[in-house]
Amino acid sequence: MINIAIIGLGHIAPRVAKGIKCAKNANLYCVASRDINKAKDFKDKYNATVFYDDYQDVYNDTNVDLVYLCTPNHLHYDQIMDCLNNGKNVMCEKPMVSSIEEANELFDYAKSKNLFLMEAEKTVFTDMHLELKEYLKEIGNIYSIRADYSYNISKLDYPKDHWVFDEKYGGCLKDIGVYPICFCNSIANSKVKNVVGSKFINNNYDCDFGAIGIIEYENGIKATIECSWFYDSINRGYAVIFGDKGKIYVPMYWKEDSFTIIYNDNTKNVIKISQESDFEGEIEEASNQIMNNKIESPKMNKEKTIEIMKVIKYLIND
C-alpha cells in the first residue's frame, strides 16, 4: 500500500482524493494546504491520517511514499524539485512544467535519485480509455482522429491577473489543450512527425486562447485537435476515431464511461464501462510502479510528456 500526500487543496483535490480512495493499492495518508483550516477540514472530510499547513512537514514525514501536486502551474517546477530533494516520489497535475527543458531536467534528476516521477495525465489511465484501445481493431486501419475540448472561460470570472492567464505558465493549450493532444497521441501510438496549426489570440491577454492543429504521426495517422477559451464545445468536448471499417465516437473522452462504435453499414455498438473515479487509474498505475521499484510509467513517461509539450510549443509559437 502506497501512502499518498496531496499538496494543494483546490478544486481538483477532492477528485484526486476520491481516486485514491477507489484505488486498490493507495492510501490517502496526508493532505496539506497553506490554510490550516482548509487542511483540517479536508482531512476530516476525506478521512486522511494527518494534515499540514507547511509543505516541508510533508517532505519530512517518512510515512509519505508519494506526493500528488495539485498546485498552480507556476509552482510545479520548484515543488517537484523540493519533493525529489527530500526523497519523495511525485505525481504532478498537468501541465507538469512550462518547457521541454524543465521536463528533461526533472525527469533526469528523478532518475539520478531513483525516484518515480509522472505527469498526471489521467486521460490515458481511465478504464474507458483502456477498453477503447482494445476496441480499435473493430474499425480496422485508423486514418485519422479528431478531438476537441473548449469552454468559455469568461463564465468563470477570473481576474485578469489570475495565473491561468500567465504567458509562460498559463494559456488555453496548457490548461485544456493537453487533453486532446494526449488522447490523440495515445490512440495514434506513434511519435509526432509534424504539426501545423494556428492559435487563437485575445488581444487583452498575453497568453494563447486556444488553437486548431493538425498532427501528423510517424505511422501515417493524422489528428485534428481543437481547444478554445472563447466558446463552449458540445459537452465541453468529444473525440472521433476514423478507420476503414467505421468510426468510434467518444463524448468527454478525458473522463467519460462510454463510447459508441459506428460501423460502415451504420450499425452501432455502445460500450459502457463501470468507473467510480476518472482519477483512480492513474493513481493505481503510479502506486503499482512504485511498489515494483520503477521510476516511470510506460503509459506516461518522460518521452510521452515531452511529445505533448512539443505539440503545445509549436502551436503557441505558430
Short mmCIF file of N, CA and C in Angstrom, two decimals, residues 180-190:
data_model
loop_
_atom_site.label_atom_id
_atom_site.label_comp_id
_atom_site.label_asym_id
_atom_site.label_seq_id
_atom_site.Cartn_x
_atom_site.Cartn_y
_atom_site.Cartn_z
N PRO A 180 -6.87 16.91 -25.64
CA PRO A 180 -6.95 16.33 -26.98
C PRO A 180 -5.60 15.86 -27.50
N ILE A 181 -4.52 16.57 -27.16
CA ILE A 181 -3.20 16.16 -27.62
C ILE A 181 -2.83 14.82 -27.01
N CYS A 182 -3.00 14.69 -25.71
CA CYS A 182 -2.68 13.45 -25.01
C CYS A 182 -3.51 12.29 -25.55
N PHE A 183 -4.81 12.53 -25.75
CA PHE A 183 -5.70 11.49 -26.27
C PHE A 183 -5.24 11.02 -27.65
N CYS A 184 -5.00 11.96 -28.54
CA CYS A 184 -4.61 11.61 -29.91
C CYS A 184 -3.26 10.89 -29.93
N ASN A 185 -2.32 11.35 -29.13
CA ASN A 185 -1.01 10.69 -29.08
C ASN A 185 -1.15 9.24 -28.63
N SER A 186 -2.02 9.01 -27.65
CA SER A 186 -2.22 7.66 -27.14
C SER A 186 -2.88 6.76 -28.17
N ILE A 187 -3.91 7.25 -28.84
CA ILE A 187 -4.61 6.45 -29.83
C ILE A 187 -3.72 6.18 -31.04
N ALA A 188 -2.99 7.19 -31.50
CA ALA A 188 -2.10 7.01 -32.65
C ALA A 188 -0.96 6.06 -32.31
N ASN A 189 -0.52 6.07 -31.06
CA ASN A 189 0.54 5.17 -30.59
C ASN A 189 1.79 5.27 -31.47
N SER A 190 2.17 6.51 -31.75
CA SER A 190 3.33 6.77 -32.61
C SER A 190 3.90 8.13 -32.26
#
